[in-house]
Amino acid sequence: MILQMNHIQKHFDDLNVLKDISFGVDSGEVVSIIGPSGSGKSTLLRCATFLERIDGGEILYLGEKAAYTDEAGNAVYVHHRELQRFRSYCGLVFQQFNLFPHYTVLRNLTDAPIHVQHRDKAEAEATAMELLRKMGIADKALSYPYQLSGGQQQRVAIARALAMRPDILFFDEPTSALDPELTGEVLKVIRQLAEEKMTMVVVTHEMPFAKAVSNRVIFMAGGVIVEQGDPREVFDNTKEERTKQFLQVFER
């Protein structure tokens, strides 16, 4: 199993955002997380990728603990050098692209592999160009982010995450900042990655996409997992009333 998150808790002051979340992701699996705004989906991804610290529970990658709760009830993380290794297992694609505006597309893809992973520059650039070709934007290698459409920027962001060779890729509502016309471009790329058995966790509001591409769908609300299972079960044979209410909004 690539990722296990057990009994995850996270609060911001008095706001309990994640109350008791447990799930795992197997190699090659695509898991979609759906649910209303404010249900904790993005916070869960930020905890999984070590951008936020958990307040309780444990996080394991490839069977090794990166974070756990000690006997006193405190969340403990491995030493920062070890944490860097765990961070290398995962990549995150944000809603708002988060590209470096003063770097070319090519440098956006090569900067971290060269300076963080200490890879050879020529090899990093070759990998970057291969990924840009895969995304259909190799001709934009020397362009700057402001010269690209939103769909192109998001494809660059996906390529940048893949350039780090993660074991698992997280997407935080990757189409929410895009026009409907551009949404299809990005979903096509994610579908292609799914066909190639890339391990992915996708927070999305694109219900037809989640139903078609996912191996498993998780419905979150109020900081807990309300329902999860095979996409056909969750969408067509919904068991929980809260899930039904949420899905009815998309059927109107």
PDB file of C-alpha atoms in Angstrom:
ATOM      1  CA  MET A   1       0.000   0.000   0.000  1.00  0.00           C
ATOM      2  CA  ILE A   2       1.386   3.415  -0.982  1.00  0.00           C
ATOM      3  CA  LEU A   3      -0.440   5.525   1.623  1.00  0.00           C
ATOM      4  CA  GLN A   4      -2.245   4.857   4.885  1.00  0.00           C
ATOM      5  CA  MET A   5      -3.856   7.605   6.955  1.00  0.00           C
ATOM      6  CA  ASN A   6      -5.268   6.318  10.231  1.00  0.00           C
ATOM      7  CA  HIS A   7      -7.565   8.250  12.608  1.00  0.00           C
ATOM      8  CA  ILE A   8      -6.367  11.611  11.313  1.00  0.00           C
ATOM      9  CA  GLN A   9      -7.377  14.665  13.334  1.00  0.00           C
ATOM     10  CA  LYS A  10      -6.706  18.298  12.490  1.00  0.00           C
ATOM     11  CA  HIS A  11      -8.023  21.472  14.052  1.00  0.00           C
ATOM     12  CA  PHE A  12      -7.447  25.183  13.577  1.00  0.00           C
ATOM     13  CA  ASP A  13      -8.004  26.839  16.960  1.00  0.00           C
ATOM     14  CA  ASP A  14     -11.530  25.771  17.946  1.00  0.00           C
ATOM     15  CA  LEU A  15     -12.478  24.528  14.476  1.00  0.00           C
ATOM     16  CA  ASN A  16     -12.241  20.748  14.234  1.00  0.00           C
ATOM     17  CA  VAL A  17     -11.652  20.263  10.476  1.00  0.00           C
ATOM     18  CA  LEU A  18     -10.716  16.556  10.387  1.00  0.00           C
ATOM     19  CA  LYS A  19     -12.362  14.504  13.120  1.00  0.00           C
ATOM     20  CA  ASP A  20     -11.330  10.878  12.544  1.00  0.00           C
ATOM     21  CA  ILE A  21     -10.290  10.104   8.975  1.00  0.00           C
ATOM     22  CA  SER A  22      -8.925   6.708   7.965  1.00  0.00           C
ATOM     23  CA  PHE A  23      -8.253   5.479   4.435  1.00  0.00           C
ATOM     24  CA  GLY A  24      -5.527   3.908   2.304  1.00  0.00           C
ATOM     25  CA  VAL A  25      -4.424   3.997  -1.316  1.00  0.00           C
ATOM     26  CA  ASP A  26      -2.971   1.020  -3.173  1.00  0.00           C
ATOM     27  CA  SER A  27      -0.430   1.244  -5.978  1.00  0.00           C
ATOM     28  CA  GLY A  28      -2.099   2.108  -9.294  1.00  0.00           C
ATOM     29  CA  GLU A  29      -5.376   3.093  -7.632  1.00  0.00           C
ATOM     30  CA  VAL A  30      -7.318   6.284  -8.416  1.00  0.00           C
ATOM     31  CA  VAL A  31      -9.303   7.576  -5.439  1.00  0.00           C
ATOM     32  CA  SER A  32     -11.662  10.537  -5.879  1.00  0.00           C
ATOM     33  CA  ILE A  33     -12.719  12.558  -2.835  1.00  0.00           C
ATOM     34  CA  ILE A  34     -15.986  14.441  -3.178  1.00  0.00           C
ATOM     35  CA  GLY A  35     -18.060  16.499  -0.770  1.00  0.00           C
ATOM     36  CA  PRO A  36     -19.336  19.984   0.018  1.00  0.00           C
ATOM     37  CA  SER A  37     -17.030  22.965   0.488  1.00  0.00           C
ATOM     38  CA  GLY A  38     -15.649  23.121   4.011  1.00  0.00           C
ATOM     39  CA  SER A  39     -15.776  19.370   4.552  1.00  0.00           C
ATOM     40  CA  GLY A  40     -12.004  19.080   5.051  1.00  0.00           C
ATOM     41  CA  LYS A  41     -10.993  17.652   1.673  1.00  0.00           C
ATOM     42  CA  SER A  42      -8.204  20.126   0.889  1.00  0.00           C
ATOM     43  CA  THR A  43      -6.925  20.012   4.478  1.00  0.00           C
ATOM     44  CA  LEU A  44      -6.710  16.219   4.223  1.00  0.00           C
ATOM     45  CA  LEU A  45      -4.538  16.513   1.108  1.00  0.00           C
ATOM     46  CA  ARG A  46      -2.326  19.123   2.769  1.00  0.00           C
ATOM     47  CA  CYS A  47      -1.844  16.782   5.726  1.00  0.00           C
ATOM     48  CA  ALA A  48      -1.050  13.855   3.419  1.00  0.00           C
ATOM     49  CA  THR A  49       1.622  15.918   1.644  1.00  0.00           C
ATOM     50  CA  PHE A  50       3.072  17.390   4.883  1.00  0.00           C
ATOM     51  CA  LEU A  51       2.013  20.978   4.157  1.00  0.00           C
ATOM     52  CA  GLU A  52      -0.061  20.850   7.355  1.00  0.00           C
ATOM     53  CA  ARG A  53       0.752  19.029  10.590  1.00  0.00           C
ATOM     54  CA  ILE A  54      -1.814  16.592  11.930  1.00  0.00           C
ATOM     55  CA  ASP A  55      -2.986  16.852  15.550  1.00  0.00           C
ATOM     56  CA  GLY A  56      -3.648  13.141  15.924  1.00  0.00           C
ATOM     57  CA  GLY A  57      -3.486   9.821  14.083  1.00  0.00           C
ATOM     58  CA  GLU A  58      -0.739   8.407  11.891  1.00  0.00           C
ATOM     59  CA  ILE A  59       0.533   8.728   8.319  1.00  0.00           C
ATOM     60  CA  LEU A  60       2.391   5.868   6.631  1.00  0.00           C
ATOM     61  CA  TYR A  61       4.025   5.746   3.200  1.00  0.00           C
ATOM     62  CA  LEU A  62       5.054   2.352   1.833  1.00  0.00           C
ATOM     63  CA  GLY A  63       4.460   0.871   5.296  1.00  0.00           C
ATOM     64  CA  GLU A  64       6.762   3.314   7.131  1.00  0.00           C
ATOM     65  CA  LYS A  65       5.460   5.802   9.692  1.00  0.00           C
ATOM     66  CA  ALA A  66       6.044   9.442   8.866  1.00  0.00           C
ATOM     67  CA  ALA A  67       3.846  10.740  11.703  1.00  0.00           C
ATOM     68  CA  TYR A  68       2.143   9.130  14.693  1.00  0.00           C
ATOM     69  CA  THR A  69       0.534   9.928  18.043  1.00  0.00           C
ATOM     70  CA  ASP A  70       2.680   9.309  21.121  1.00  0.00           C
ATOM     71  CA  GLU A  71       1.509   8.058  24.529  1.00  0.00           C
ATOM     72  CA  ALA A  72       0.843  11.615  25.666  1.00  0.00           C
ATOM     73  CA  GLY A  73      -1.521  12.140  22.704  1.00  0.00           C
ATOM     74  CA  ASN A  74       0.826  14.419  20.763  1.00  0.00           C
ATOM     75  CA  ALA A  75       1.457  14.120  17.027  1.00  0.00           C
ATOM     76  CA  VAL A  76       5.116  13.275  16.382  1.00  0.00           C
ATOM     77  CA  TYR A  77       6.900  13.505  13.026  1.00  0.00           C
ATOM     78  CA  VAL A  78      10.115  11.829  11.960  1.00  0.00           C
ATOM     79  CA  HIS A  79      13.307  13.905  11.825  1.00  0.00           C
ATOM     80  CA  HIS A  80      13.233  16.607   9.122  1.00  0.00           C
ATOM     81  CA  ARG A  81      15.821  14.748   7.001  1.00  0.00           C
ATOM     82  CA  GLU A  82      13.624  11.656   7.044  1.00  0.00           C
ATOM     83  CA  LEU A  83      10.574  13.805   6.369  1.00  0.00           C
ATOM     84  CA  GLN A  84      12.212  15.016   3.151  1.00  0.00           C
ATOM     85  CA  ARG A  85      12.346  11.404   2.001  1.00  0.00           C
ATOM     86  CA  PHE A  86       8.652  10.951   2.758  1.00  0.00           C
ATOM     87  CA  ARG A  87       7.845  14.179   0.926  1.00  0.00           C
ATOM     88  CA  SER A  88       9.559  12.776  -2.161  1.00  0.00           C
ATOM     89  CA  TYR A  89       6.950  10.007  -2.315  1.00  0.00           C
ATOM     90  CA  CYS A  90       4.126  12.438  -3.065  1.00  0.00           C
ATOM     91  CA  GLY A  91       3.284  15.313  -5.405  1.00  0.00           C
ATOM     92  CA  LEU A  92       0.475  17.862  -5.169  1.00  0.00           C
ATOM     93  CA  VAL A  93      -1.241  19.789  -7.963  1.00  0.00           C
ATOM     94  CA  PHE A  94      -2.993  22.894  -6.617  1.00  0.00           C
ATOM     95  CA  GLN A  95      -6.185  24.677  -7.677  1.00  0.00           C
ATOM     96  CA  GLN A  96      -4.337  27.868  -8.628  1.00  0.00           C
ATOM     97  CA  PHE A  97      -1.365  26.266 -10.476  1.00  0.00           C
ATOM     98  CA  ASN A  98       1.278  27.887  -8.162  1.00  0.00           C
ATOM     99  CA  LEU A  99       3.861  28.184 -10.958  1.00  0.00           C
ATOM    100  CA  PHE A 100       6.871  30.449 -10.491  1.00  0.00           C
ATOM    101  CA  PRO A 101       5.934  33.472 -12.662  1.00  0.00           C
ATOM    102  CA  HIS A 102       9.554  34.563 -13.253  1.00  0.00           C
ATOM    103  CA  TYR A 103      10.669  31.108 -14.461  1.00  0.00           C
ATOM    104  CA  THR A 104      10.120  29.682 -17.932  1.00  0.00           C
ATOM    105  CA  VAL A 105       7.952  26.573 -18.230  1.00  0.00           C
ATOM    106  CA  LEU A 106      11.093  24.453 -18.608  1.00  0.00           C
ATOM    107  CA  ARG A 107      12.715  25.912 -15.499  1.00  0.00           C
ATOM    108  CA  ASN A 108       9.489  25.436 -13.527  1.00  0.00           C
ATOM    109  CA  LEU A 109       9.863  21.721 -14.267  1.00  0.00           C
ATOM    110  CA  THR A 110      13.617  21.389 -13.712  1.00  0.00           C
ATOM    111  CA  ASP A 111      14.324  23.635 -10.724  1.00  0.00           C
ATOM    112  CA  ALA A 112      13.321  21.190  -7.966  1.00  0.00           C
ATOM    113  CA  PRO A 113      14.739  18.015  -9.594  1.00  0.00           C
ATOM    114  CA  ILE A 114      18.110  19.777  -9.958  1.00  0.00           C
ATOM    115  CA  HIS A 115      18.280  21.613  -6.621  1.00  0.00           C
ATOM    116  CA  VAL A 116      16.251  19.330  -4.346  1.00  0.00           C
ATOM    117  CA  GLN A 117      16.901  15.883  -5.842  1.00  0.00           C
ATOM    118  CA  HIS A 118      20.379  16.839  -7.160  1.00  0.00           C
ATOM    119  CA  ARG A 119      19.710  15.333 -10.572  1.00  0.00           C
ATOM    120  CA  ASP A 120      21.877  16.082 -13.586  1.00  0.00           C
ATOM    121  CA  LYS A 121      20.678  19.208 -15.435  1.00  0.00           C
ATOM    122  CA  ALA A 122      20.695  17.584 -18.882  1.00  0.00           C
ATOM    123  CA  GLU A 123      18.764  14.564 -17.580  1.00  0.00           C
ATOM    124  CA  ALA A 124      16.260  16.801 -15.747  1.00  0.00           C
ATOM    125  CA  GLU A 125      15.694  18.867 -18.896  1.00  0.00           C
ATOM    126  CA  ALA A 126      15.244  15.743 -21.032  1.00  0.00           C
ATOM    127  CA  THR A 127      12.660  14.411 -18.567  1.00  0.00           C
ATOM    128  CA  ALA A 128      10.901  17.802 -18.515  1.00  0.00           C
ATOM    129  CA  MET A 129      10.670  17.959 -22.311  1.00  0.00           C
ATOM    130  CA  GLU A 130       9.322  14.412 -22.428  1.00  0.00           C
ATOM    131  CA  LEU A 131       6.607  15.376 -19.912  1.00  0.00           C
ATOM    132  CA  LEU A 132       5.739  18.557 -21.811  1.00  0.00           C
ATOM    133  CA  ARG A 133       5.354  16.523 -25.006  1.00  0.00           C
ATOM    134  CA  LYS A 134       3.059  14.157 -23.113  1.00  0.00           C
ATOM    135  CA  MET A 135       0.980  17.154 -21.995  1.00  0.00           C
ATOM    136  CA  GLY A 136       0.848  18.502 -25.569  1.00  0.00           C
ATOM    137  CA  ILE A 137       2.694  21.731 -24.721  1.00  0.00           C
ATOM    138  CA  ALA A 138       6.329  21.066 -25.659  1.00  0.00           C
ATOM    139  CA  ASP A 139       6.242  24.206 -27.811  1.00  0.00           C
ATOM    140  CA  LYS A 140       5.689  26.262 -24.625  1.00  0.00           C
ATOM    141  CA  ALA A 141       8.954  25.195 -22.929  1.00  0.00           C
ATOM    142  CA  LEU A 142      10.526  28.649 -23.148  1.00  0.00           C
ATOM    143  CA  SER A 143       7.315  30.571 -22.474  1.00  0.00           C
ATOM    144  CA  TYR A 144       6.416  32.159 -19.139  1.00  0.00           C
ATOM    145  CA  PRO A 145       3.256  31.254 -17.197  1.00  0.00           C
ATOM    146  CA  TYR A 146       1.518  34.576 -18.011  1.00  0.00           C
ATOM    147  CA  GLN A 147       1.754  33.679 -21.715  1.00  0.00           C
ATOM    148  CA  LEU A 148      -0.293  30.489 -21.223  1.00  0.00           C
ATOM    149  CA  SER A 149      -4.002  29.770 -20.906  1.00  0.00           C
ATOM    150  CA  GLY A 150      -5.326  28.422 -17.607  1.00  0.00           C
ATOM    151  CA  GLY A 151      -5.553  24.912 -19.042  1.00  0.00           C
ATOM    152  CA  GLN A 152      -1.959  25.092 -20.261  1.00  0.00           C
ATOM    153  CA  GLN A 153      -0.771  26.375 -16.885  1.00  0.00           C
ATOM    154  CA  GLN A 154      -2.476  23.499 -15.099  1.00  0.00           C
ATOM    155  CA  ARG A 155      -0.893  20.990 -17.481  1.00  0.00           C
ATOM    156  CA  VAL A 156       2.490  22.559 -16.696  1.00  0.00           C
ATOM    157  CA  ALA A 157       1.693  22.174 -12.983  1.00  0.00           C
ATOM    158  CA  ILE A 158       0.882  18.477 -13.511  1.00  0.00           C
ATOM    159  CA  ALA A 159       4.103  17.995 -15.490  1.00  0.00           C
ATOM    160  CA  ARG A 160       6.063  19.773 -12.745  1.00  0.00           C
ATOM    161  CA  ALA A 161       4.667  17.395 -10.114  1.00  0.00           C
ATOM    162  CA  LEU A 162       5.448  14.362 -12.310  1.00  0.00           C
ATOM    163  CA  ALA A 163       9.013  15.623 -12.890  1.00  0.00           C
ATOM    164  CA  MET A 164       9.736  14.794  -9.230  1.00  0.00           C
ATOM    165  CA  ARG A 165       8.831  11.142  -9.927  1.00  0.00           C
ATOM    166  CA  PRO A 166       6.355  10.776  -7.039  1.00  0.00           C
ATOM    167  CA  ASP A 167       4.845   7.439  -6.042  1.00  0.00           C
ATOM    168  CA  ILE A 168       1.463   9.093  -5.579  1.00  0.00           C
ATOM    169  CA  LEU A 169       0.003  12.276  -7.060  1.00  0.00           C
ATOM    170  CA  PHE A 170      -2.612  14.410  -5.291  1.00  0.00           C
ATOM    171  CA  PHE A 171      -4.929  16.839  -7.099  1.00  0.00           C
ATOM    172  CA  ASP A 172      -6.763  19.536  -5.152  1.00  0.00           C
ATOM    173  CA  GLU A 173      -9.736  20.470  -7.363  1.00  0.00           C
ATOM    174  CA  PRO A 174      -7.487  20.838 -10.421  1.00  0.00           C
ATOM    175  CA  THR A 175     -10.231  22.286 -12.642  1.00  0.00           C
ATOM    176  CA  SER A 176     -11.945  24.685 -10.216  1.00  0.00           C
ATOM    177  CA  ALA A 177     -10.057  27.743 -11.553  1.00  0.00           C
ATOM    178  CA  LEU A 178     -10.718  26.881 -15.204  1.00  0.00           C
ATOM    179  CA  ASP A 179     -13.427  27.736 -17.701  1.00  0.00           C
ATOM    180  CA  PRO A 180     -15.573  24.738 -18.721  1.00  0.00           C
ATOM    181  CA  GLU A 181     -13.868  24.716 -22.127  1.00  0.00           C
ATOM    182  CA  LEU A 182     -10.429  24.299 -20.527  1.00  0.00           C
ATOM    183  CA  THR A 183     -11.590  21.811 -17.884  1.00  0.00           C
ATOM    184  CA  GLY A 184     -11.731  19.050 -20.507  1.00  0.00           C
ATOM    185  CA  GLU A 185      -8.043  19.557 -21.362  1.00  0.00           C
ATOM    186  CA  VAL A 186      -6.940  18.867 -17.802  1.00  0.00           C
ATOM    187  CA  LEU A 187      -9.362  15.992 -17.182  1.00  0.00           C
ATOM    188  CA  LYS A 188      -8.075  14.337 -20.363  1.00  0.00           C
ATOM    189  CA  VAL A 189      -4.524  14.413 -18.944  1.00  0.00           C
ATOM    190  CA  ILE A 190      -5.660  12.907 -15.621  1.00  0.00           C
ATOM    191  CA  ARG A 191      -7.594  10.191 -17.492  1.00  0.00           C
ATOM    192  CA  GLN A 192      -4.429   9.384 -19.434  1.00  0.00           C
ATOM    193  CA  LEU A 193      -2.440   9.105 -16.193  1.00  0.00           C
ATOM    194  CA  ALA A 194      -5.128   6.805 -14.778  1.00  0.00           C
ATOM    195  CA  GLU A 195      -4.839   4.554 -17.843  1.00  0.00           C
ATOM    196  CA  GLU A 196      -1.077   4.417 -17.199  1.00  0.00           C
ATOM    197  CA  LYS A 197      -1.814   3.261 -13.623  1.00  0.00           C
ATOM    198  CA  MET A 198      -0.467   6.368 -11.915  1.00  0.00           C
ATOM    199  CA  THR A 199      -1.505   6.272  -8.248  1.00  0.00           C
ATOM    200  CA  MET A 200      -3.701   9.324  -7.647  1.00  0.00           C
ATOM    201  CA  VAL A 201      -5.984  10.962  -5.100  1.00  0.00           C
ATOM    202  CA  VAL A 202      -8.241  13.571  -6.715  1.00  0.00           C
ATOM    203  CA  VAL A 203     -10.402  16.074  -4.841  1.00  0.00           C
ATOM    204  CA  THR A 204     -12.974  17.073  -7.444  1.00  0.00           C
ATOM    205  CA  HIS A 205     -16.445  18.470  -8.128  1.00  0.00           C
ATOM    206  CA  GLU A 206     -16.493  16.801 -11.562  1.00  0.00           C
ATOM    207  CA  MET A 207     -18.916  13.966 -10.784  1.00  0.00           C
ATOM    208  CA  PRO A 208     -18.989  12.260 -14.231  1.00  0.00           C
ATOM    209  CA  PHE A 209     -15.180  12.249 -14.198  1.00  0.00           C
ATOM    210  CA  ALA A 210     -15.031  10.763 -10.675  1.00  0.00           C
ATOM    211  CA  LYS A 211     -17.529   8.083 -11.653  1.00  0.00           C
ATOM    212  CA  ALA A 212     -15.704   7.147 -14.879  1.00  0.00           C
ATOM    213  CA  VAL A 213     -12.057   7.225 -13.777  1.00  0.00           C
ATOM    214  CA  SER A 214     -11.964   6.269 -10.087  1.00  0.00           C
ATOM    215  CA  ASN A 215     -11.420   2.860  -8.569  1.00  0.00           C
ATOM    216  CA  ARG A 216     -12.937   4.210  -5.358  1.00  0.00           C
ATOM    217  CA  VAL A 217     -14.916   7.295  -4.339  1.00  0.00           C
ATOM    218  CA  ILE A 218     -14.864   8.837  -0.857  1.00  0.00           C
ATOM    219  CA  PHE A 219     -17.630  11.220   0.204  1.00  0.00           C
ATOM    220  CA  MET A 220     -16.612  13.593   3.011  1.00  0.00           C
ATOM    221  CA  ALA A 221     -18.803  15.974   5.012  1.00  0.00           C
ATOM    222  CA  GLY A 222     -18.240  17.712   8.311  1.00  0.00           C
ATOM    223  CA  GLY A 223     -14.697  16.421   8.712  1.00  0.00           C
ATOM    224  CA  VAL A 224     -15.568  12.717   8.478  1.00  0.00           C
ATOM    225  CA  ILE A 225     -15.886  10.098   5.751  1.00  0.00           C
ATOM    226  CA  VAL A 226     -19.622   9.549   5.367  1.00  0.00           C
ATOM    227  CA  GLU A 227     -19.489   6.935   2.608  1.00  0.00           C
ATOM    228  CA  GLN A 228     -16.931   5.276   0.352  1.00  0.00           C
ATOM    229  CA  GLY A 229     -16.796   2.484  -2.162  1.00  0.00           C
ATOM    230  CA  ASP A 230     -16.906   1.542  -5.829  1.00  0.00           C
ATOM    231  CA  PRO A 231     -18.050   4.544  -7.936  1.00  0.00           C
ATOM    232  CA  ARG A 232     -21.152   2.700  -9.167  1.00  0.00           C
ATOM    233  CA  GLU A 233     -22.137   1.915  -5.594  1.00  0.00           C
ATOM    234  CA  VAL A 234     -21.605   5.470  -4.321  1.00  0.00           C
ATOM    235  CA  PHE A 235     -23.311   7.186  -7.283  1.00  0.00           C
ATOM    236  CA  ASP A 236     -26.002   4.688  -8.287  1.00  0.00           C
ATOM    237  CA  ASN A 237     -26.708   2.804  -5.069  1.00  0.00           C
ATOM    238  CA  THR A 238     -26.084   5.522  -2.457  1.00  0.00           C
ATOM    239  CA  LYS A 239     -26.577   4.296   1.098  1.00  0.00           C
ATOM    240  CA  GLU A 240     -26.265   7.463   3.192  1.00  0.00           C
ATOM    241  CA  GLU A 241     -28.865  10.232   3.122  1.00  0.00           C
ATOM    242  CA  ARG A 242     -26.170  12.945   3.388  1.00  0.00           C
ATOM    243  CA  THR A 243     -24.499  11.585   0.237  1.00  0.00           C
ATOM    244  CA  LYS A 244     -27.835  11.510  -1.611  1.00  0.00           C
ATOM    245  CA  GLN A 245     -28.503  15.157  -0.748  1.00  0.00           C
ATOM    246  CA  PHE A 246     -25.083  16.180  -2.040  1.00  0.00           C
ATOM    247  CA  LEU A 247     -25.361  14.253  -5.306  1.00  0.00           C
ATOM    248  CA  GLN A 248     -28.888  15.567  -6.011  1.00  0.00           C
ATOM    249  CA  VAL A 249     -27.403  19.062  -6.402  1.00  0.00           C
ATOM    250  CA  PHE A 250     -25.356  17.842  -9.396  1.00  0.00           C
ATOM    251  CA  GLU A 251     -28.312  16.067 -10.984  1.00  0.00           C
ATOM    252  CA  ARG A 252     -30.434  19.230 -11.244  1.00  0.00           C
TER     253      ARG A 252
END
